[in-house]
PDB file of C-alpha atoms in Angstrom:
ATOM      1  CA  UNK A   1     256.209  73.513 -48.230  1.00 69.00           C
ATOM      2  CA  UNK A   2     258.633  70.769 -48.166  1.00 79.00           C
ATOM      3  CA  UNK A   3     260.178  69.459 -51.069  1.00 80.00           C
ATOM      4  CA  UNK A   4     259.127  66.135 -52.290  1.00 81.00           C
ATOM      5  CA  UNK A   5     261.624  63.878 -53.557  1.00 87.00           C
ATOM      6  CA  UNK A   6     260.859  61.957 -56.796  1.00 93.00           C
ATOM      7  CA  UNK A   7     261.828  58.891 -58.529  1.00 95.00           C
ATOM      8  CA  UNK A   8     264.012  58.755 -61.381  1.00 96.00           C
ATOM      9  CA  UNK A   9     261.529  57.165 -63.312  1.00 96.00           C
ATOM     10  CA  UNK A  10     257.533  57.416 -62.313  1.00 97.00           C
ATOM     11  CA  UNK A  11     254.107  57.407 -63.306  1.00 98.00           C
ATOM     12  CA  UNK A  12     252.201  60.281 -63.087  1.00 98.00           C
ATOM     13  CA  UNK A  13     248.092  61.198 -62.698  1.00 98.00           C
ATOM     14  CA  UNK A  14     246.234  64.626 -61.649  1.00 97.00           C
ATOM     15  CA  UNK A  15     244.164  62.721 -59.334  1.00 97.00           C
ATOM     16  CA  UNK A  16     246.968  61.016 -57.131  1.00 97.00           C
ATOM     17  CA  UNK A  17     248.537  62.892 -54.504  1.00 93.00           C
ATOM     18  CA  UNK A  18     252.125  61.727 -55.180  1.00 94.00           C
ATOM     19  CA  UNK A  19     254.150  60.135 -58.236  1.00 96.00           C
ATOM     20  CA  UNK A  20     253.542  56.449 -58.527  1.00 97.00           C
ATOM     21  CA  UNK A  21     256.223  53.816 -59.703  1.00 96.00           C
ATOM     22  CA  UNK A  22     253.758  50.438 -59.254  1.00 96.00           C
ATOM     23  CA  UNK A  23     252.046  50.020 -62.557  1.00 96.00           C
ATOM     24  CA  UNK A  24     249.016  48.652 -60.451  1.00 96.00           C
ATOM     25  CA  UNK A  25     248.175  51.952 -59.590  1.00 97.00           C
ATOM     26  CA  UNK A  26     247.077  52.372 -63.445  1.00 97.00           C
ATOM     27  CA  UNK A  27     244.787  49.486 -63.207  1.00 94.00           C
ATOM     28  CA  UNK A  28     242.881  51.226 -60.087  1.00 96.00           C
ATOM     29  CA  UNK A  29     241.963  54.403 -62.603  1.00 97.00           C
ATOM     30  CA  UNK A  30     238.624  54.006 -64.320  1.00 95.00           C
ATOM     31  CA  UNK A  31     237.989  53.737 -68.022  1.00 96.00           C
ATOM     32  CA  UNK A  32     237.910  51.346 -71.175  1.00 94.00           C
ATOM     33  CA  UNK A  33     241.236  51.344 -72.781  1.00 96.00           C
ATOM     34  CA  UNK A  34     244.503  52.693 -71.646  1.00 98.00           C
ATOM     35  CA  UNK A  35     246.205  55.655 -72.962  1.00 98.00           C
ATOM     36  CA  UNK A  36     250.009  55.995 -71.813  1.00 98.00           C
ATOM     37  CA  UNK A  37     251.367  59.512 -72.222  1.00 98.00           C
ATOM     38  CA  UNK A  38     255.439  60.125 -72.610  1.00 98.00           C
ATOM     39  CA  UNK A  39     256.526  63.483 -71.124  1.00 98.00           C
ATOM     40  CA  UNK A  40     259.937  65.028 -70.293  1.00 96.00           C
ATOM     41  CA  UNK A  41     261.016  64.870 -66.702  1.00 96.00           C
ATOM     42  CA  UNK A  42     260.575  68.440 -66.278  1.00 95.00           C
ATOM     43  CA  UNK A  43     256.991  68.626 -66.870  1.00 96.00           C
ATOM     44  CA  UNK A  44     256.662  66.882 -63.590  1.00 96.00           C
ATOM     45  CA  UNK A  45     259.489  68.064 -61.681  1.00 93.00           C
ATOM     46  CA  UNK A  46     258.922  71.790 -62.956  1.00 92.00           C
ATOM     47  CA  UNK A  47     255.028  71.472 -61.926  1.00 92.00           C
ATOM     48  CA  UNK A  48     254.548  72.469 -65.502  1.00 95.00           C
ATOM     49  CA  UNK A  49     251.525  69.894 -65.802  1.00 97.00           C
ATOM     50  CA  UNK A  50     248.709  72.326 -67.102  1.00 97.00           C
ATOM     51  CA  UNK A  51     248.494  71.124 -70.851  1.00 97.00           C
ATOM     52  CA  UNK A  52     249.181  67.573 -69.372  1.00 98.00           C
ATOM     53  CA  UNK A  53     246.499  67.429 -67.226  1.00 98.00           C
ATOM     54  CA  UNK A  54     243.809  68.847 -69.951  1.00 98.00           C
ATOM     55  CA  UNK A  55     244.907  66.020 -72.360  1.00 98.00           C
ATOM     56  CA  UNK A  56     244.594  63.584 -69.265  1.00 98.00           C
ATOM     57  CA  UNK A  57     241.182  64.892 -68.730  1.00 98.00           C
ATOM     58  CA  UNK A  58     240.197  65.085 -72.677  1.00 98.00           C
ATOM     59  CA  UNK A  59     240.875  61.199 -72.755  1.00 98.00           C
ATOM     60  CA  UNK A  60     239.094  60.573 -69.640  1.00 98.00           C
ATOM     61  CA  UNK A  61     235.803  62.560 -70.781  1.00 98.00           C
ATOM     62  CA  UNK A  62     236.127  59.726 -73.877  1.00 98.00           C
ATOM     63  CA  UNK A  63     236.000  56.722 -71.485  1.00 97.00           C
ATOM     64  CA  UNK A  64     239.337  56.139 -71.731  1.00 98.00           C
ATOM     65  CA  UNK A  65     242.110  55.655 -68.746  1.00 98.00           C
ATOM     66  CA  UNK A  66     244.854  57.801 -68.973  1.00 98.00           C
ATOM     67  CA  UNK A  67     248.654  58.101 -67.479  1.00 98.00           C
ATOM     68  CA  UNK A  68     251.844  59.724 -67.982  1.00 98.00           C
ATOM     69  CA  UNK A  69     255.295  58.382 -67.651  1.00 98.00           C
ATOM     70  CA  UNK A  70     258.731  59.980 -67.467  1.00 98.00           C
ATOM     71  CA  UNK A  71     262.247  58.614 -66.947  1.00 97.00           C
ATOM     72  CA  UNK A  72     265.833  58.747 -67.996  1.00 94.00           C
ATOM     73  CA  UNK A  73     266.020  59.386 -71.589  1.00 85.00           C
ATOM     74  CA  UNK A  74     268.980  56.860 -72.058  1.00 85.00           C
ATOM     75  CA  UNK A  75     267.026  54.339 -70.801  1.00 90.00           C
ATOM     76  CA  UNK A  76     266.518  52.179 -74.024  1.00 90.00           C
ATOM     77  CA  UNK A  77     263.378  49.920 -72.667  1.00 95.00           C
ATOM     78  CA  UNK A  78     261.836  53.012 -70.893  1.00 96.00           C
ATOM     79  CA  UNK A  79     258.503  52.891 -73.000  1.00 97.00           C
ATOM     80  CA  UNK A  80     258.465  49.324 -72.557  1.00 97.00           C
ATOM     81  CA  UNK A  81     258.812  49.444 -68.650  1.00 97.00           C
ATOM     82  CA  UNK A  82     256.345  52.379 -68.116  1.00 97.00           C
ATOM     83  CA  UNK A  83     253.512  50.351 -70.271  1.00 98.00           C
ATOM     84  CA  UNK A  84     253.925  47.088 -68.952  1.00 97.00           C
ATOM     85  CA  UNK A  85     253.584  45.431 -65.399  1.00 95.00           C
ATOM     86  CA  UNK A  86     256.360  43.520 -63.573  1.00 93.00           C
ATOM     87  CA  UNK A  87     255.290  40.435 -65.085  1.00 94.00           C
ATOM     88  CA  UNK A  88     255.483  42.422 -68.545  1.00 95.00           C
ATOM     89  CA  UNK A  89     251.932  42.433 -69.059  1.00 96.00           C
ATOM     90  CA  UNK A  90     251.004  45.128 -71.590  1.00 97.00           C
ATOM     91  CA  UNK A  91     248.797  47.555 -69.684  1.00 97.00           C
ATOM     92  CA  UNK A  92     248.722  50.238 -72.395  1.00 98.00           C
ATOM     93  CA  UNK A  93     246.477  50.026 -75.488  1.00 97.00           C
ATOM     94  CA  UNK A  94     248.364  53.141 -77.617  1.00 97.00           C
ATOM     95  CA  UNK A  95     250.903  55.748 -76.812  1.00 97.00           C
ATOM     96  CA  UNK A  96     251.027  59.767 -77.261  1.00 97.00           C
ATOM     97  CA  UNK A  97     254.476  60.692 -77.028  1.00 97.00           C
ATOM     98  CA  UNK A  98     255.132  64.131 -75.874  1.00 96.00           C
ATOM     99  CA  UNK A  99     259.070  63.551 -75.166  1.00 95.00           C
ATOM    100  CA  UNK A 100     262.240  64.663 -76.667  1.00 93.00           C
ATOM    101  CA  UNK A 101     263.779  61.168 -78.675  1.00 93.00           C
ATOM    102  CA  UNK A 102     267.282  61.011 -78.537  1.00 90.00           C
ATOM    103  CA  UNK A 103     267.991  58.039 -80.035  1.00 90.00           C
ATOM    104  CA  UNK A 104     265.431  57.426 -82.706  1.00 93.00           C
ATOM    105  CA  UNK A 105     266.545  54.062 -84.156  1.00 93.00           C
ATOM    106  CA  UNK A 106     266.725  52.229 -80.593  1.00 94.00           C
ATOM    107  CA  UNK A 107     263.203  53.976 -79.768  1.00 94.00           C
ATOM    108  CA  UNK A 108     261.841  52.591 -82.797  1.00 95.00           C
ATOM    109  CA  UNK A 109     262.793  49.236 -82.550  1.00 95.00           C
ATOM    110  CA  UNK A 110     261.307  49.443 -78.957  1.00 96.00           C
ATOM    111  CA  UNK A 111     258.227  50.783 -80.033  1.00 96.00           C
ATOM    112  CA  UNK A 112     257.695  47.887 -82.610  1.00 95.00           C
ATOM    113  CA  UNK A 113     258.354  45.409 -79.690  1.00 96.00           C
ATOM    114  CA  UNK A 114     255.507  47.356 -77.676  1.00 97.00           C
ATOM    115  CA  UNK A 115     252.808  47.006 -80.705  1.00 94.00           C
ATOM    116  CA  UNK A 116     250.685  49.744 -80.050  1.00 95.00           C
ATOM    117  CA  UNK A 117     249.525  52.864 -81.867  1.00 94.00           C
ATOM    118  CA  UNK A 118     251.679  55.938 -80.971  1.00 96.00           C
ATOM    119  CA  UNK A 119     250.438  59.577 -81.561  1.00 96.00           C
ATOM    120  CA  UNK A 120     253.011  62.582 -81.574  1.00 95.00           C
ATOM    121  CA  UNK A 121     252.585  65.751 -80.189  1.00 96.00           C
ATOM    122  CA  UNK A 122     254.597  68.665 -80.308  1.00 92.00           C
ATOM    123  CA  UNK A 123     254.688  72.055 -78.145  1.00 94.00           C
ATOM    124  CA  UNK A 124     255.274  75.497 -79.189  1.00 93.00           C
ATOM    125  CA  UNK A 125     258.287  77.183 -77.721  1.00 91.00           C
ATOM    126  CA  UNK A 126     259.232  79.833 -79.910  1.00 90.00           C
ATOM    127  CA  UNK A 127     255.627  81.290 -80.135  1.00 91.00           C
ATOM    128  CA  UNK A 128     252.797  81.683 -77.427  1.00 92.00           C
ATOM    129  CA  UNK A 129     248.979  80.623 -78.262  1.00 93.00           C
ATOM    130  CA  UNK A 130     248.177  83.914 -79.972  1.00 92.00           C
ATOM    131  CA  UNK A 131     251.581  84.021 -82.044  1.00 91.00           C
ATOM    132  CA  UNK A 132     251.186  80.424 -83.157  1.00 90.00           C
ATOM    133  CA  UNK A 133     247.522  80.859 -84.425  1.00 90.00           C
ATOM    134  CA  UNK A 134     248.403  83.824 -86.661  1.00 91.00           C
ATOM    135  CA  UNK A 135     251.756  82.590 -87.790  1.00 89.00           C
ATOM    136  CA  UNK A 136     251.868  81.297 -91.400  1.00 86.00           C
ATOM    137  CA  UNK A 137     254.340  78.934 -90.630  1.00 80.00           C
ATOM    138  CA  UNK A 138     252.840  76.840 -87.814  1.00 80.00           C
ATOM    139  CA  UNK A 139     255.960  75.880 -86.107  1.00 82.00           C
ATOM    140  CA  UNK A 140     259.366  77.426 -85.512  1.00 82.00           C
ATOM    141  CA  UNK A 141     262.443  75.929 -87.272  1.00 83.00           C
ATOM    142  CA  UNK A 142     264.001  75.389 -83.793  1.00 83.00           C
ATOM    143  CA  UNK A 143     260.928  73.319 -82.701  1.00 84.00           C
ATOM    144  CA  UNK A 144     260.930  71.157 -85.737  1.00 84.00           C
ATOM    145  CA  UNK A 145     264.505  70.046 -85.171  1.00 83.00           C
ATOM    146  CA  UNK A 146     264.203  69.256 -81.554  1.00 83.00           C
ATOM    147  CA  UNK A 147     260.460  67.968 -81.717  1.00 84.00           C
ATOM    148  CA  UNK A 148     259.702  66.769 -85.063  1.00 84.00           C
ATOM    149  CA  UNK A 149     262.366  65.476 -86.858  1.00 87.00           C
ATOM    150  CA  UNK A 150     263.818  62.912 -84.142  1.00 89.00           C
ATOM    151  CA  UNK A 151     260.597  61.690 -83.554  1.00 91.00           C
ATOM    152  CA  UNK A 152     259.340  60.937 -86.804  1.00 90.00           C
ATOM    153  CA  UNK A 153     262.873  58.869 -87.610  1.00 92.00           C
ATOM    154  CA  UNK A 154     261.347  56.909 -84.503  1.00 93.00           C
ATOM    155  CA  UNK A 155     258.273  56.039 -86.532  1.00 90.00           C
ATOM    156  CA  UNK A 156     256.185  58.836 -84.794  1.00 90.00           C
ATOM    157  CA  UNK A 157     254.325  60.599 -87.723  1.00 79.00           C
ATOM    158  CA  UNK A 158     251.523  62.891 -87.887  1.00 83.00           C
ATOM    159  CA  UNK A 159     252.452  64.861 -85.173  1.00 91.00           C
ATOM    160  CA  UNK A 160     249.842  67.823 -83.304  1.00 94.00           C
ATOM    161  CA  UNK A 161     250.643  70.611 -81.564  1.00 94.00           C
ATOM    162  CA  UNK A 162     249.203  70.385 -77.855  1.00 97.00           C
ATOM    163  CA  UNK A 163     250.867  73.427 -76.011  1.00 96.00           C
ATOM    164  CA  UNK A 164     252.390  76.721 -76.428  1.00 95.00           C
ATOM    165  CA  UNK A 165     254.957  78.476 -74.194  1.00 94.00           C
ATOM    166  CA  UNK A 166     253.417  81.587 -72.170  1.00 93.00           C
ATOM    167  CA  UNK A 167     255.805  84.443 -72.386  1.00 87.00           C
ATOM    168  CA  UNK A 168     254.960  85.883 -69.187  1.00 90.00           C
ATOM    169  CA  UNK A 169     255.038  82.705 -66.843  1.00 92.00           C
ATOM    170  CA  UNK A 170     257.326  80.709 -68.986  1.00 91.00           C
ATOM    171  CA  UNK A 171     254.823  77.453 -68.540  1.00 94.00           C
ATOM    172  CA  UNK A 172     253.370  75.457 -71.658  1.00 96.00           C
ATOM    173  CA  UNK A 173     249.680  76.600 -71.899  1.00 96.00           C
ATOM    174  CA  UNK A 174     247.113  74.034 -73.116  1.00 96.00           C
ATOM    175  CA  UNK A 175     245.700  74.297 -76.532  1.00 97.00           C
ATOM    176  CA  UNK A 176     241.977  72.938 -75.976  1.00 97.00           C
ATOM    177  CA  UNK A 177     241.171  72.269 -79.717  1.00 97.00           C
ATOM    178  CA  UNK A 178     244.470  70.544 -80.417  1.00 97.00           C
ATOM    179  CA  UNK A 179     244.356  68.501 -76.932  1.00 98.00           C
ATOM    180  CA  UNK A 180     240.809  67.477 -78.088  1.00 98.00           C
ATOM    181  CA  UNK A 181     241.787  66.681 -81.474  1.00 98.00           C
ATOM    182  CA  UNK A 182     244.655  64.139 -80.133  1.00 98.00           C
ATOM    183  CA  UNK A 183     242.188  62.539 -77.302  1.00 98.00           C
ATOM    184  CA  UNK A 184     239.902  61.472 -80.198  1.00 98.00           C
ATOM    185  CA  UNK A 185     242.183  60.208 -82.289  1.00 97.00           C
ATOM    186  CA  UNK A 186     243.435  58.195 -79.613  1.00 97.00           C
ATOM    187  CA  UNK A 187     239.813  57.032 -78.856  1.00 97.00           C
ATOM    188  CA  UNK A 188     239.087  56.465 -82.647  1.00 95.00           C
ATOM    189  CA  UNK A 189     242.413  54.337 -82.713  1.00 94.00           C
ATOM    190  CA  UNK A 190     241.366  52.088 -79.478  1.00 96.00           C
ATOM    191  CA  UNK A 191     237.319  51.608 -81.195  1.00 95.00           C
ATOM    192  CA  UNK A 192     239.618  50.361 -84.526  1.00 90.00           C
ATOM    193  CA  UNK A 193     241.607  47.872 -82.207  1.00 89.00           C
ATOM    194  CA  UNK A 194     238.463  46.484 -80.762  1.00 90.00           C
ATOM    195  CA  UNK A 195     236.561  46.089 -84.329  1.00 88.00           C
ATOM    196  CA  UNK A 196     236.783  43.011 -85.781  1.00 86.00           C
ATOM    197  CA  UNK A 197     238.728  42.957 -89.047  1.00 76.00           C
ATOM    198  CA  UNK A 198     236.156  42.302 -91.688  1.00 78.00           C
ATOM    199  CA  UNK A 199     233.989  45.130 -90.018  1.00 86.00           C
ATOM    200  CA  UNK A 200     236.696  47.935 -90.215  1.00 81.00           C
ATOM    201  CA  UNK A 201     236.414  50.650 -92.961  1.00 84.00           C
ATOM    202  CA  UNK A 202     239.784  52.170 -93.302  1.00 81.00           C
ATOM    203  CA  UNK A 203     240.749  54.891 -95.890  1.00 84.00           C
ATOM    204  CA  UNK A 204     244.185  55.340 -97.037  1.00 83.00           C
ATOM    205  CA  UNK A 205     245.627  58.776 -98.121  1.00 82.00           C
ATOM    206  CA  UNK A 206     248.946  58.282-100.474  1.00 80.00           C
ATOM    207  CA  UNK A 207     251.793  60.777-100.720  1.00 75.00           C
ATOM    208  CA  UNK A 208     252.429  61.235-104.264  1.00 78.00           C
ATOM    209  CA  UNK A 209     255.527  63.235-105.400  1.00 78.00           C
ATOM    210  CA  UNK A 210     255.986  64.907-107.858  1.00 75.00           C
ATOM    211  CA  UNK A 211     252.486  65.061-108.293  1.00 75.00           C
ATOM    212  CA  UNK A 212     250.256  63.866-111.366  1.00 72.00           C
ATOM    213  CA  UNK A 213     247.917  61.585-112.507  1.00 73.00           C
ATOM    214  CA  UNK A 214     250.739  59.459-114.436  1.00 72.00           C
ATOM    215  CA  UNK A 215     252.574  59.220-111.228  1.00 74.00           C
ATOM    216  CA  UNK A 216     252.395  56.904-108.107  1.00 76.00           C
ATOM    217  CA  UNK A 217     255.227  57.590-105.981  1.00 77.00           C
ATOM    218  CA  UNK A 218     257.438  59.373-103.361  1.00 77.00           C
ATOM    219  CA  UNK A 219     260.887  60.565-103.794  1.00 74.00           C
ATOM    220  CA  UNK A 220     262.113  57.351-105.111  1.00 74.00           C
ATOM    221  CA  UNK A 221     260.154  54.962-102.865  1.00 79.00           C
ATOM    222  CA  UNK A 222     258.146  52.084-104.008  1.00 84.00           C
ATOM    223  CA  UNK A 223     254.923  53.203-102.823  1.00 84.00           C
ATOM    224  CA  UNK A 224     252.797  50.626-104.602  1.00 85.00           C
ATOM    225  CA  UNK A 225     254.573  48.061-103.134  1.00 88.00           C
ATOM    226  CA  UNK A 226     254.304  49.596 -99.608  1.00 87.00           C
ATOM    227  CA  UNK A 227     250.343  49.788-100.321  1.00 86.00           C
ATOM    228  CA  UNK A 228     250.400  46.224-101.151  1.00 88.00           C
ATOM    229  CA  UNK A 229     251.769  45.080 -97.930  1.00 87.00           C
ATOM    230  CA  UNK A 230     250.023  47.139 -95.967  1.00 85.00           C
ATOM    231  CA  UNK A 231     246.623  45.976 -97.141  1.00 83.00           C
ATOM    232  CA  UNK A 232     247.752  42.556 -97.001  1.00 84.00           C
ATOM    233  CA  UNK A 233     248.487  43.508 -92.991  1.00 81.00           C
ATOM    234  CA  UNK A 234     244.966  45.130 -92.776  1.00 75.00           C
ATOM    235  CA  UNK A 235     243.483  41.987 -94.528  1.00 73.00           C
ATOM    236  CA  UNK A 236     245.409  40.013 -91.836  1.00 60.00           C
ATOM    237  CA  UNK A 237     246.610  37.673 -94.609  1.00 52.00           C
ATOM    238  CA  UNK A 238     249.121  35.079 -93.018  1.00 50.00           C
ATOM    239  CA  UNK A 239     251.385  35.808 -96.238  1.00 47.00           C
ATOM    240  CA  UNK A 240     251.564  38.716 -98.397  1.00 47.00           C
ATOM    241  CA  UNK A 241     249.373  38.245-101.210  1.00 49.00           C
ATOM    242  CA  UNK A 242     248.670  40.420-104.538  1.00 50.00           C
ATOM    243  CA  UNK A 243     245.784  43.112-104.120  1.00 50.00           C
ATOM    244  CA  UNK A 244     246.601  45.369-106.718  1.00 48.00           C
ATOM    245  CA  UNK A 245     243.626  44.613-108.851  1.00 43.00           C
ATOM    246  CA  UNK A 246     241.187  44.608-105.651  1.00 43.00           C
TER     247      UNK A 246
END
């Protein structure tokens, strides 16, 4: 077949005949609540979308609208532009990041501007699915350096592996259970968004180091103050208040 020219930045859905550039195409998709998936350009240009199609299908099975987007990595407002229409009205209710992050501080500021939950995903490039399942390490150090650390600096935490490199074909193969877990988490976050604050039931797991009942901290960070500030935000208080005895 003839080659198909692709836009420098575009939005993708497996049901479309081509990559789109108009966000109106997203709003024509069925679903209640929209998840945008950030991917590397090579995912689309290399037609390596098997895992991505599986993730979109899993999100749609949960009643959500889902699409993927890509664009120049150096574009500081890429995530904003690909989650808002021309009038700067936000289209996406959550973001799943599967792209490399090269300027974490700039990306973090942009994500704070967008103001929606962000889930981080990872590929296993050094191990195939079978090797990963048997591995005691979980992820190769080379993959951690490329996909984990920069994204964490950008505020994308709690990453989950969703694909693994097939040694024979070189393509990324979907990990169904992992993909379904990401989709379920995205659906839960969107349900939480729609739940009135007074009806939300949220459990907070607090990291504690050094371990022990007499300690409440994490590597010289002020964990009690951080927890207090988060509780204030959860209670939607107009100004911080002391909830330490609550």
